[in-house]
Amino acid sequence: MSINRTEHIVIALLTLIIAVAGLQTGIFWDNLVFITNMGDALQMNGLLAWGSLPIPADPGHPLLPATLVAAAWNLFGRSLLVSHMVMWPFIYGVLWQVFRFCRFFLHNDRHTLATFLLLMADPTLLSQLTLVSPEVLLLFFALSALNAILYKQHLLKTIALAFLGLVSLRGMMICGGLFLIDIWLNRRQFLIRRNLFSYAVCALPAISFVVWRLIVKGWIIDNPMNTWGDATGYESPFHFLRNVGFNCIVLAHRFLDFGRIVPILFVLTMLMVYRPKDKRINQLVAIAILSTIVVSLSSICIINTMGHRYYILSYLSIHLMAFILLLRLHHRRTWYAVLIGSLIAGNFIIYPDKMSQGWDSSLAQLNYWHPRRQMLQYIDENHISVAHTATFFPNWGIIDMTDLNGDTRSFIDFTGNEPYVFYSNVFNLSDEDYELLHRNYVLVQSYSQLGVRVELYSKISNPGYEK
């Protein structure tokens, strides 16, 4: 089931659109660690010096994405453009694999293309593809491995799973989910010698990394300095059970958020009304559940919150199910417009300031970058000291960490005593910080774009502070 020339052109054009849209984005969210911190350490100490990370910046994950970015920096210079260029081949690869995923379940060319566009409309998938992010590599290798399982391509499966295990610890967990999918879909042929050999080979890189980490560092997940909090720091069994219950609610929210509530309700309704006996639906249900089951179970049991991006493989399977089911309806074009429209509209959802939002999980984050640059220019033009300006994650620290522009000026952490505060509704503040900011500070300047605001505040008690 090859992809024809026209389909390759569609994939290439969509890749170009995504790449151009992403050029404005800086290093965002957790990628400050996974790209900037890790990449800087490798560029300074050597591309294979995976043990060189300082403990405060070491999340315990493999460094394959940072290694590729650092290698590009060595060749072409350290910049955002070069970092984005590293992602471009993988973006094309992700789109190609999404198309192959659709083609396996829908042989009609017109239906395949329509389904592909529906899947590509998922806000979280699109947002991740516009960022310099390990997620782009993870999606490429995970989808390649999934398609290799479906198309029974043992060599491709071995290679994809081997690299997937070196992208991140979550990549290793997804390897476990894909292993379960392979067992479920090919249970009668799973125990053949070639299949077992491929899993033995592809597990070696991940196992080697884990053993090496334990020997060299002595830990894998729990950073000794608790830089990102203690993931298992439960006070009591009741605290653990309460956290599990809360995380189950969060997990449901991740699936329903950003317009996905419409295709999910559509799928559930169609399954209850028609009860279709369709092998494809059974396969997609298995893929949706098993692909991220290891990630889900581990995320539910820890204190740290789970990201929307963890479940992209499940989202894609649900959207594909929705398309297959809508083919049973007379007004299928109307329902298709409703489904794809809900996903596109999900990119315009902006929560109130006091509600946390997954800002790396919809294209709403694209509206942050221009106002941010405007505010940095305003700060420079008015000779306001960055060193006396507080801000919040993911804008904290040295400006260069986000912009890769050599600007070593550094914002400071917010305590309520700083003369100025750089704020955006993209920053998920605690209620205490939010109340303190709006109680003790006055708005000086504001820029906005499609609901995203970037604001500069001055402390009320220091209106005459020398800039």
Short mmCIF file of C-alpha atoms in Angstrom, two decimals:
data_model
loop_
_atom_site.label_atom_id
_atom_site.label_comp_id
_atom_site.label_asym_id
_atom_site.label_seq_id
_atom_site.Cartn_x
_atom_site.Cartn_y
_atom_site.Cartn_z
CA MET A 1 0.00 0.00 0.00
CA SER A 2 2.37 2.70 -1.22
CA ILE A 3 1.73 6.44 -1.17
CA ASN A 4 1.31 7.98 -4.61
CA ARG A 5 2.87 11.17 -5.93
CA THR A 6 -0.15 13.37 -5.21
CA GLU A 7 -0.30 12.16 -1.62
CA HIS A 8 3.42 12.83 -1.16
CA ILE A 9 2.85 16.39 -2.43
CA VAL A 10 0.02 16.90 0.07
CA ILE A 11 2.24 15.63 2.89
CA ALA A 12 5.15 17.82 1.74
CA LEU A 13 2.96 20.95 1.52
CA LEU A 14 1.49 20.36 4.98
CA THR A 15 5.01 19.78 6.34
CA LEU A 16 6.09 23.11 4.84
CA ILE A 17 3.11 24.93 6.40
CA ILE A 18 3.83 23.45 9.82
CA ALA A 19 7.56 24.22 9.52
CA VAL A 20 6.95 27.85 8.56
CA ALA A 21 4.37 28.31 11.34
CA GLY A 22 6.84 26.89 13.85
CA LEU A 23 9.72 29.18 12.92
CA GLN A 24 8.41 31.86 15.32
CA THR A 25 8.42 29.53 18.33
CA GLY A 26 11.23 29.56 20.86
CA ILE A 27 12.26 26.73 23.14
CA PHE A 28 9.10 26.15 25.14
CA TRP A 29 7.84 24.32 28.20
CA ASP A 30 9.83 21.20 29.22
CA ASN A 31 12.03 21.60 26.17
CA LEU A 32 14.03 24.20 28.09
CA VAL A 33 15.51 21.14 29.81
CA PHE A 34 15.31 18.51 27.05
CA ILE A 35 16.74 20.75 24.32
CA THR A 36 18.55 23.78 25.76
CA ASN A 37 20.06 22.41 28.98
CA MET A 38 20.90 19.00 27.57
CA GLY A 39 22.07 20.38 24.22
CA ASP A 40 24.35 22.97 25.86
CA ALA A 41 25.96 20.32 28.05
CA LEU A 42 26.63 18.06 25.07
CA GLN A 43 27.95 20.88 22.92
CA MET A 44 30.33 21.86 25.71
CA ASN A 45 31.51 18.40 26.77
CA GLY A 46 31.05 16.25 23.66
CA LEU A 47 28.09 14.74 21.84
CA LEU A 48 28.52 11.36 23.53
CA ALA A 49 29.16 12.80 27.00
CA TRP A 50 25.71 11.75 28.22
CA GLY A 51 26.93 11.68 31.79
CA SER A 52 27.96 15.35 31.73
CA LEU A 53 24.63 16.88 32.75
CA PRO A 54 24.71 18.73 36.08
CA ILE A 55 22.24 17.23 38.53
CA PRO A 56 19.91 20.30 38.68
CA ALA A 57 19.35 20.02 34.91
CA ASP A 58 19.29 16.22 34.64
CA PRO A 59 15.80 14.64 34.33
CA GLY A 60 17.27 11.15 33.91
CA HIS A 61 16.11 10.66 30.31
CA PRO A 62 18.12 9.49 27.30
CA LEU A 63 19.69 12.29 25.26
CA LEU A 64 19.08 11.29 21.63
CA PRO A 65 17.03 14.43 20.72
CA ALA A 66 19.52 16.76 22.43
CA THR A 67 22.41 14.94 20.74
CA LEU A 68 20.94 15.55 17.27
CA VAL A 69 20.30 19.22 18.04
CA ALA A 70 23.79 19.71 19.54
CA ALA A 71 25.36 18.05 16.50
CA ALA A 72 23.51 20.50 14.24
CA TRP A 73 24.67 23.40 16.44
CA ASN A 74 28.27 22.23 16.02
CA LEU A 75 27.89 22.19 12.24
CA PHE A 76 25.72 25.24 11.56
CA GLY A 77 25.76 27.35 14.72
CA ARG A 78 23.54 27.48 17.77
CA SER A 79 20.25 29.14 16.82
CA LEU A 80 16.50 28.62 16.76
CA LEU A 81 16.51 28.23 12.98
CA VAL A 82 19.06 25.42 13.09
CA SER A 83 17.14 23.75 15.93
CA HIS A 84 13.91 23.85 13.92
CA MET A 85 15.71 22.50 10.86
CA VAL A 86 16.60 19.37 12.85
CA MET A 87 12.88 18.77 13.35
CA TRP A 88 11.83 19.17 9.70
CA PRO A 89 12.71 15.66 8.42
CA PHE A 90 10.96 14.15 11.43
CA ILE A 91 7.87 16.32 10.87
CA TYR A 92 7.64 14.96 7.32
CA GLY A 93 8.20 11.47 8.73
CA VAL A 94 5.38 11.88 11.27
CA LEU A 95 2.95 13.00 8.57
CA TRP A 96 4.02 10.16 6.30
CA GLN A 97 3.46 7.62 9.08
CA VAL A 98 0.07 9.12 10.00
CA PHE A 99 -0.96 8.72 6.35
CA ARG A 100 0.23 5.10 6.31
CA PHE A 101 -1.73 4.50 9.53
CA CYS A 102 -4.89 5.79 7.82
CA ARG A 103 -4.19 3.83 4.64
CA PHE A 104 -3.99 0.53 6.55
CA PHE A 105 -7.59 0.90 7.72
CA LEU A 106 -9.04 2.74 4.70
CA HIS A 107 -8.08 1.56 1.21
CA ASN A 108 -10.15 4.15 -0.64
CA ASP A 109 -7.81 7.03 -1.64
CA ARG A 110 -10.39 9.76 -1.06
CA HIS A 111 -11.36 8.39 2.35
CA THR A 112 -7.71 7.97 3.31
CA LEU A 113 -6.88 11.59 2.51
CA ALA A 114 -9.96 12.88 4.36
CA THR A 115 -9.08 10.77 7.39
CA PHE A 116 -5.47 11.94 7.27
CA LEU A 117 -6.61 15.59 7.38
CA LEU A 118 -8.92 14.80 10.30
CA LEU A 119 -6.11 13.20 12.29
CA MET A 120 -3.72 16.04 11.45
CA ALA A 121 -6.25 18.54 12.80
CA ASP A 122 -5.64 17.33 16.36
CA PRO A 123 -4.47 20.47 18.26
CA THR A 124 -1.93 18.66 20.44
CA LEU A 125 -0.29 16.90 17.50
CA LEU A 126 -0.05 20.14 15.51
CA SER A 127 1.28 22.13 18.44
CA GLN A 128 4.05 19.64 19.16
CA LEU A 129 5.08 19.62 15.50
CA THR A 130 5.61 23.41 15.58
CA LEU A 131 8.02 23.18 18.54
CA VAL A 132 11.62 22.12 18.89
CA SER A 133 10.68 19.09 20.94
CA PRO A 134 11.71 15.46 21.58
CA GLU A 135 8.02 14.71 21.01
CA VAL A 136 8.53 15.05 17.26
CA LEU A 137 11.13 12.27 17.30
CA LEU A 138 9.06 10.19 19.70
CA LEU A 139 6.00 10.39 17.44
CA PHE A 140 7.99 9.50 14.34
CA PHE A 141 9.56 6.38 15.86
CA ALA A 142 6.37 5.34 17.69
CA LEU A 143 4.20 5.66 14.57
CA SER A 144 6.87 3.92 12.47
CA ALA A 145 6.91 1.01 14.92
CA LEU A 146 3.11 0.87 15.08
CA ASN A 147 2.83 0.79 11.29
CA ALA A 148 5.57 -1.84 11.13
CA ILE A 149 3.47 -3.99 13.45
CA LEU A 150 0.36 -3.48 11.31
CA TYR A 151 2.17 -4.09 8.02
CA LYS A 152 4.30 -6.92 9.51
CA GLN A 153 7.66 -5.27 8.72
CA HIS A 154 10.01 -6.84 11.26
CA LEU A 155 13.18 -4.95 10.36
CA LEU A 156 11.48 -1.54 10.46
CA LYS A 157 9.85 -2.46 13.75
CA THR A 158 13.21 -3.40 15.28
CA ILE A 159 14.90 -0.17 14.16
CA ALA A 160 12.00 2.10 15.18
CA LEU A 161 11.60 0.55 18.64
CA ALA A 162 15.36 0.68 19.25
CA PHE A 163 15.46 4.43 18.57
CA LEU A 164 12.16 5.04 20.40
CA GLY A 165 13.70 3.68 23.59
CA LEU A 166 16.51 6.25 23.33
CA VAL A 167 14.25 9.31 22.92
CA SER A 168 12.98 9.41 26.50
CA LEU A 169 11.83 7.25 29.39
CA ARG A 170 8.29 7.68 28.09
CA GLY A 171 9.54 6.36 24.78
CA MET A 172 10.53 3.19 26.62
CA MET A 173 7.03 3.00 28.14
CA ILE A 174 5.45 3.37 24.70
CA CYS A 175 7.69 0.53 23.52
CA GLY A 176 5.99 -1.56 26.19
CA GLY A 177 2.57 -0.49 24.92
CA LEU A 178 3.49 -1.34 21.33
CA PHE A 179 4.73 -4.73 22.51
CA LEU A 180 1.26 -5.36 23.98
CA ILE A 181 -0.38 -4.22 20.74
CA ASP A 182 1.77 -6.67 18.78
CA ILE A 183 0.74 -9.50 21.09
CA TRP A 184 -2.95 -8.56 20.79
CA LEU A 185 -3.04 -8.11 17.03
CA ASN A 186 -0.73 -10.98 16.09
CA ARG A 187 -1.21 -13.40 18.96
CA ARG A 188 -1.19 -16.47 16.71
CA GLN A 189 2.09 -15.48 15.04
CA PHE A 190 3.74 -13.50 17.81
CA LEU A 191 5.96 -16.30 19.08
CA ILE A 192 7.74 -16.88 15.79
CA ARG A 193 11.54 -16.80 16.10
CA ARG A 194 12.07 -13.72 13.91
CA ASN A 195 9.58 -11.67 15.95
CA LEU A 196 11.09 -12.61 19.31
CA PHE A 197 14.57 -11.89 17.97
CA SER A 198 13.52 -8.42 16.81
CA TYR A 199 12.26 -7.55 20.30
CA ALA A 200 15.42 -8.88 21.91
CA VAL A 201 17.52 -6.68 19.63
CA CYS A 202 15.42 -3.52 19.91
CA ALA A 203 15.40 -3.73 23.72
CA LEU A 204 19.21 -3.62 23.95
CA PRO A 205 19.67 0.18 23.59
CA ALA A 206 17.10 1.00 26.28
CA ILE A 207 18.38 -1.69 28.65
CA SER A 208 21.96 -0.53 28.09
CA PHE A 209 20.98 3.05 28.89
CA VAL A 210 19.20 2.08 32.11
CA VAL A 211 22.12 -0.08 33.28
CA TRP A 212 24.61 2.66 32.38
CA ARG A 213 22.56 5.29 34.26
CA LEU A 214 22.39 3.17 37.39
CA ILE A 215 26.14 2.51 37.29
CA VAL A 216 27.21 6.09 36.50
CA LYS A 217 24.52 8.16 38.22
CA GLY A 218 22.87 5.75 40.63
CA TRP A 219 19.31 6.88 39.81
CA ILE A 220 16.87 7.01 36.90
CA ILE A 221 13.68 8.97 37.61
CA ASP A 222 13.94 10.66 41.01
CA ASN A 223 16.38 13.56 40.70
CA PRO A 224 18.36 13.68 44.00
CA MET A 225 17.74 17.44 44.25
CA ASN A 226 14.00 17.04 43.56
CA THR A 227 14.35 19.76 40.92
CA TRP A 228 10.88 19.00 39.58
CA GLY A 229 9.41 17.80 42.86
CA ASP A 230 9.19 14.36 44.43
CA ALA A 231 7.08 12.21 42.12
CA THR A 232 6.39 9.63 44.85
CA GLY A 233 6.44 11.81 47.95
CA TYR A 234 3.17 10.61 49.43
CA GLU A 235 2.36 11.57 53.01
CA SER A 236 0.04 8.61 53.63
CA PRO A 237 -1.92 5.84 51.87
CA PHE A 238 -4.91 8.19 51.83
CA HIS A 239 -2.81 10.84 50.08
CA PHE A 240 -1.83 8.25 47.45
CA LEU A 241 -5.46 7.20 46.83
CA ARG A 242 -6.62 10.82 46.67
CA ASN A 243 -3.89 11.61 44.15
CA VAL A 244 -4.83 8.56 42.05
CA GLY A 245 -8.45 9.75 41.98
CA PHE A 246 -7.40 13.27 41.01
CA ASN A 247 -5.12 11.97 38.26
CA CYS A 248 -7.94 9.86 36.82
CA ILE A 249 -9.97 13.05 36.44
CA VAL A 250 -6.97 14.80 34.87
CA LEU A 251 -6.52 11.88 32.46
CA ALA A 252 -10.16 12.15 31.33
CA HIS A 253 -9.70 15.90 30.88
CA ARG A 254 -6.64 15.38 28.67
CA PHE A 255 -8.73 13.30 26.26
CA LEU A 256 -11.69 15.70 26.21
CA ASP A 257 -9.72 18.93 26.04
CA PHE A 258 -9.14 21.17 22.99
CA GLY A 259 -12.22 20.04 21.07
CA ARG A 260 -11.61 16.29 21.37
CA ILE A 261 -14.83 15.94 23.37
CA VAL A 262 -16.82 15.98 20.10
CA PRO A 263 -15.12 13.02 18.33
CA ILE A 264 -15.03 11.05 21.59
CA LEU A 265 -18.75 11.55 22.26
CA PHE A 266 -19.43 10.76 18.59
CA VAL A 267 -17.51 7.48 18.81
CA LEU A 268 -19.16 6.43 22.08
CA THR A 269 -22.64 7.25 20.76
CA MET A 270 -22.08 5.39 17.49
CA LEU A 271 -20.72 2.34 19.30
CA MET A 272 -23.76 2.22 21.61
CA VAL A 273 -26.31 2.79 18.85
CA TYR A 274 -24.93 0.62 16.04
CA ARG A 275 -22.75 -1.88 17.93
CA PRO A 276 -20.73 -2.41 14.73
CA LYS A 277 -19.07 -5.77 14.15
CA ASP A 278 -16.06 -4.28 12.44
CA LYS A 279 -12.61 -5.77 12.92
CA ARG A 280 -11.05 -2.35 12.31
CA ILE A 281 -12.90 -0.82 15.25
CA ASN A 282 -11.72 -3.61 17.56
CA GLN A 283 -8.14 -3.11 16.40
CA LEU A 284 -8.29 0.66 16.91
CA VAL A 285 -9.79 0.30 20.39
CA ALA A 286 -6.90 -2.00 21.28
CA ILE A 287 -4.36 0.48 19.85
CA ALA A 288 -5.97 3.44 21.65
CA ILE A 289 -5.84 1.64 25.01
CA LEU A 290 -2.64 -0.37 24.81
CA SER A 291 -0.38 2.21 23.10
CA THR A 292 -0.36 4.42 26.19
CA ILE A 293 -1.46 2.04 28.95
CA VAL A 294 2.01 1.87 30.53
CA VAL A 295 2.27 5.67 30.43
CA SER A 296 -1.23 6.06 31.86
CA LEU A 297 -0.73 3.67 34.76
CA SER A 298 2.59 5.24 35.73
CA SER A 299 1.22 8.79 35.38
CA ILE A 300 -1.81 8.02 37.53
CA CYS A 301 0.38 6.72 40.34
CA ILE A 302 2.76 9.70 40.64
CA ILE A 303 2.29 13.22 41.94
CA ASN A 304 3.63 15.06 38.89
CA THR A 305 0.95 16.03 36.39
CA MET A 306 0.56 14.30 33.02
CA GLY A 307 0.79 16.14 29.70
CA HIS A 308 -1.72 16.10 26.88
CA ARG A 309 1.08 15.02 24.53
CA TYR A 310 1.44 11.69 26.33
CA TYR A 311 -1.67 10.34 24.59
CA ILE A 312 -1.35 11.47 20.97
CA LEU A 313 -1.34 7.87 19.66
CA SER A 314 -4.65 7.31 21.44
CA TYR A 315 -6.13 10.53 20.07
CA LEU A 316 -5.23 9.53 16.51
CA SER A 317 -6.82 6.10 16.96
CA ILE A 318 -10.03 7.67 18.26
CA HIS A 319 -10.21 10.16 15.37
CA LEU A 320 -9.72 7.30 12.91
CA MET A 321 -12.51 5.35 14.59
CA ALA A 322 -14.76 8.40 14.29
CA PHE A 323 -14.19 8.57 10.52
CA ILE A 324 -14.83 4.86 10.00
CA LEU A 325 -18.07 5.14 11.99
CA LEU A 326 -19.33 8.26 10.22
CA LEU A 327 -19.21 6.34 6.91
CA ARG A 328 -22.38 4.59 8.16
CA LEU A 329 -24.30 7.89 8.18
CA HIS A 330 -26.19 9.55 5.32
CA HIS A 331 -24.99 13.08 6.17
CA ARG A 332 -21.37 12.02 6.50
CA ARG A 333 -19.99 15.28 5.07
CA THR A 334 -21.83 17.31 7.69
CA TRP A 335 -20.55 15.10 10.47
CA TYR A 336 -17.04 15.25 9.04
CA ALA A 337 -17.23 19.06 9.09
CA VAL A 338 -18.41 18.95 12.71
CA LEU A 339 -15.57 16.63 13.76
CA ILE A 340 -12.76 18.49 12.03
CA GLY A 341 -14.29 21.84 12.98
CA SER A 342 -14.30 20.92 16.68
CA LEU A 343 -10.60 20.04 16.54
CA ILE A 344 -9.67 23.24 14.69
CA ALA A 345 -11.76 25.29 17.16
CA GLY A 346 -9.90 23.63 20.02
CA ASN A 347 -6.87 25.74 19.14
CA PHE A 348 -8.78 28.89 20.13
CA ILE A 349 -9.68 27.72 23.62
CA ILE A 350 -8.17 30.03 26.26
CA TYR A 351 -8.88 29.24 29.91
CA PRO A 352 -9.31 31.95 32.56
CA ASP A 353 -5.99 33.03 34.10
CA LYS A 354 -6.48 31.08 37.32
CA MET A 355 -7.10 27.78 35.48
CA SER A 356 -4.04 25.77 34.40
CA GLN A 357 -3.84 25.07 30.68
CA GLY A 358 -1.64 22.78 28.62
CA TRP A 359 -0.06 25.57 26.62
CA ASP A 360 2.21 23.28 24.63
CA SER A 361 -0.81 21.26 23.52
CA SER A 362 -2.68 23.53 21.13
CA LEU A 363 -1.78 26.11 18.51
CA ALA A 364 -2.86 28.84 20.94
CA GLN A 365 0.80 28.91 21.99
CA LEU A 366 1.70 30.42 18.59
CA ASN A 367 0.00 33.63 19.75
CA TYR A 368 2.45 33.98 22.66
CA TRP A 369 5.64 34.58 20.72
CA HIS A 370 4.98 37.90 18.98
CA PRO A 371 3.65 39.67 22.13
CA ARG A 372 6.61 38.26 24.05
CA ARG A 373 9.05 39.78 21.55
CA GLN A 374 7.16 43.06 21.70
CA MET A 375 7.49 43.11 25.48
CA LEU A 376 11.20 42.36 25.40
CA GLN A 377 11.61 45.25 22.95
CA TYR A 378 9.58 47.53 25.25
CA ILE A 379 11.80 46.57 28.20
CA ASP A 380 14.90 47.40 26.17
CA GLU A 381 13.55 50.68 24.83
CA ASN A 382 12.59 51.84 28.33
CA HIS A 383 15.90 50.71 29.86
CA ILE A 384 14.20 48.42 32.37
CA SER A 385 16.62 46.03 34.00
CA VAL A 386 15.89 42.40 33.22
CA ALA A 387 17.87 41.51 36.36
CA HIS A 388 15.24 43.37 38.43
CA THR A 389 12.28 41.81 36.61
CA ALA A 390 10.60 38.67 37.86
CA THR A 391 8.85 36.13 35.68
CA PHE A 392 7.53 32.57 35.74
CA PHE A 393 7.97 29.22 33.97
CA PRO A 394 8.49 28.79 31.05
CA ASN A 395 9.97 32.30 30.68
CA TRP A 396 12.28 32.16 33.69
CA GLY A 397 16.05 32.20 33.71
CA ILE A 398 18.35 33.38 30.95
CA ILE A 399 16.67 34.78 27.83
CA ASP A 400 19.05 32.75 25.69
CA MET A 401 17.54 29.51 27.03
CA THR A 402 14.36 30.31 25.11
CA ASP A 403 15.63 32.34 22.17
CA LEU A 404 19.09 30.77 21.58
CA ASN A 405 20.33 34.25 20.67
CA GLY A 406 23.26 34.68 23.04
CA ASP A 407 21.36 37.09 25.32
CA THR A 408 22.69 36.16 28.77
CA ARG A 409 20.47 38.53 30.73
CA SER A 410 18.42 36.59 33.26
CA PHE A 411 15.01 37.17 34.77
CA ILE A 412 14.60 36.43 38.48
CA ASP A 413 12.08 34.27 40.30
CA PHE A 414 8.94 35.95 41.58
CA THR A 415 8.72 36.53 45.35
CA GLY A 416 6.52 39.63 45.44
CA ASN A 417 9.43 41.96 46.21
CA GLU A 418 10.72 42.61 42.67
CA PRO A 419 10.23 46.08 41.11
CA TYR A 420 8.89 44.63 37.85
CA VAL A 421 7.10 41.45 36.80
CA PHE A 422 6.92 40.00 33.28
CA TYR A 423 3.60 38.10 33.17
CA SER A 424 1.56 36.21 30.58
CA ASN A 425 -1.60 34.16 30.86
CA VAL A 426 0.53 31.41 29.27
CA PHE A 427 2.20 31.06 32.69
CA ASN A 428 0.21 28.74 34.97
CA LEU A 429 0.58 30.64 38.26
CA SER A 430 -0.41 29.34 41.66
CA ASP A 431 -3.40 31.10 43.22
CA GLU A 432 -1.09 32.67 45.80
CA ASP A 433 1.26 34.18 43.21
CA TYR A 434 -1.65 35.39 41.09
CA GLU A 435 -3.29 37.16 44.04
CA LEU A 436 0.03 38.66 45.18
CA LEU A 437 0.77 39.97 41.68
CA HIS A 438 -2.59 41.69 41.26
CA ARG A 439 -2.64 43.00 44.82
CA ASN A 440 0.82 44.60 44.96
CA TYR A 441 1.51 45.52 41.33
CA VAL A 442 0.07 47.87 38.71
CA LEU A 443 -0.06 47.20 34.96
CA VAL A 444 2.53 49.17 32.98
CA GLN A 445 2.28 47.72 29.46
CA SER A 446 0.33 44.97 27.72
CA TYR A 447 0.43 43.24 24.34
CA SER A 448 -2.02 40.61 23.15
CA GLN A 449 -2.84 38.34 20.24
CA LEU A 450 -5.98 36.20 19.93
CA GLY A 451 -6.52 35.91 23.68
CA VAL A 452 -2.89 35.48 24.71
CA ARG A 453 -1.60 38.40 26.78
CA VAL A 454 1.91 39.45 27.78
CA GLU A 455 2.00 42.11 30.49
CA LEU A 456 4.57 44.11 32.45
CA TYR A 457 3.75 45.10 36.03
CA SER A 458 5.43 47.57 38.37
CA LYS A 459 5.35 47.30 42.15
CA ILE A 460 2.89 49.82 43.63
CA SER A 461 5.25 50.71 46.50
CA ASN A 462 8.07 51.52 44.07
CA PRO A 463 6.47 53.67 41.35
CA GLY A 464 9.59 55.76 41.00
CA TYR A 465 12.03 52.85 40.83
CA GLU A 466 15.04 53.82 38.73
CA LYS A 467 14.97 51.86 35.50
#
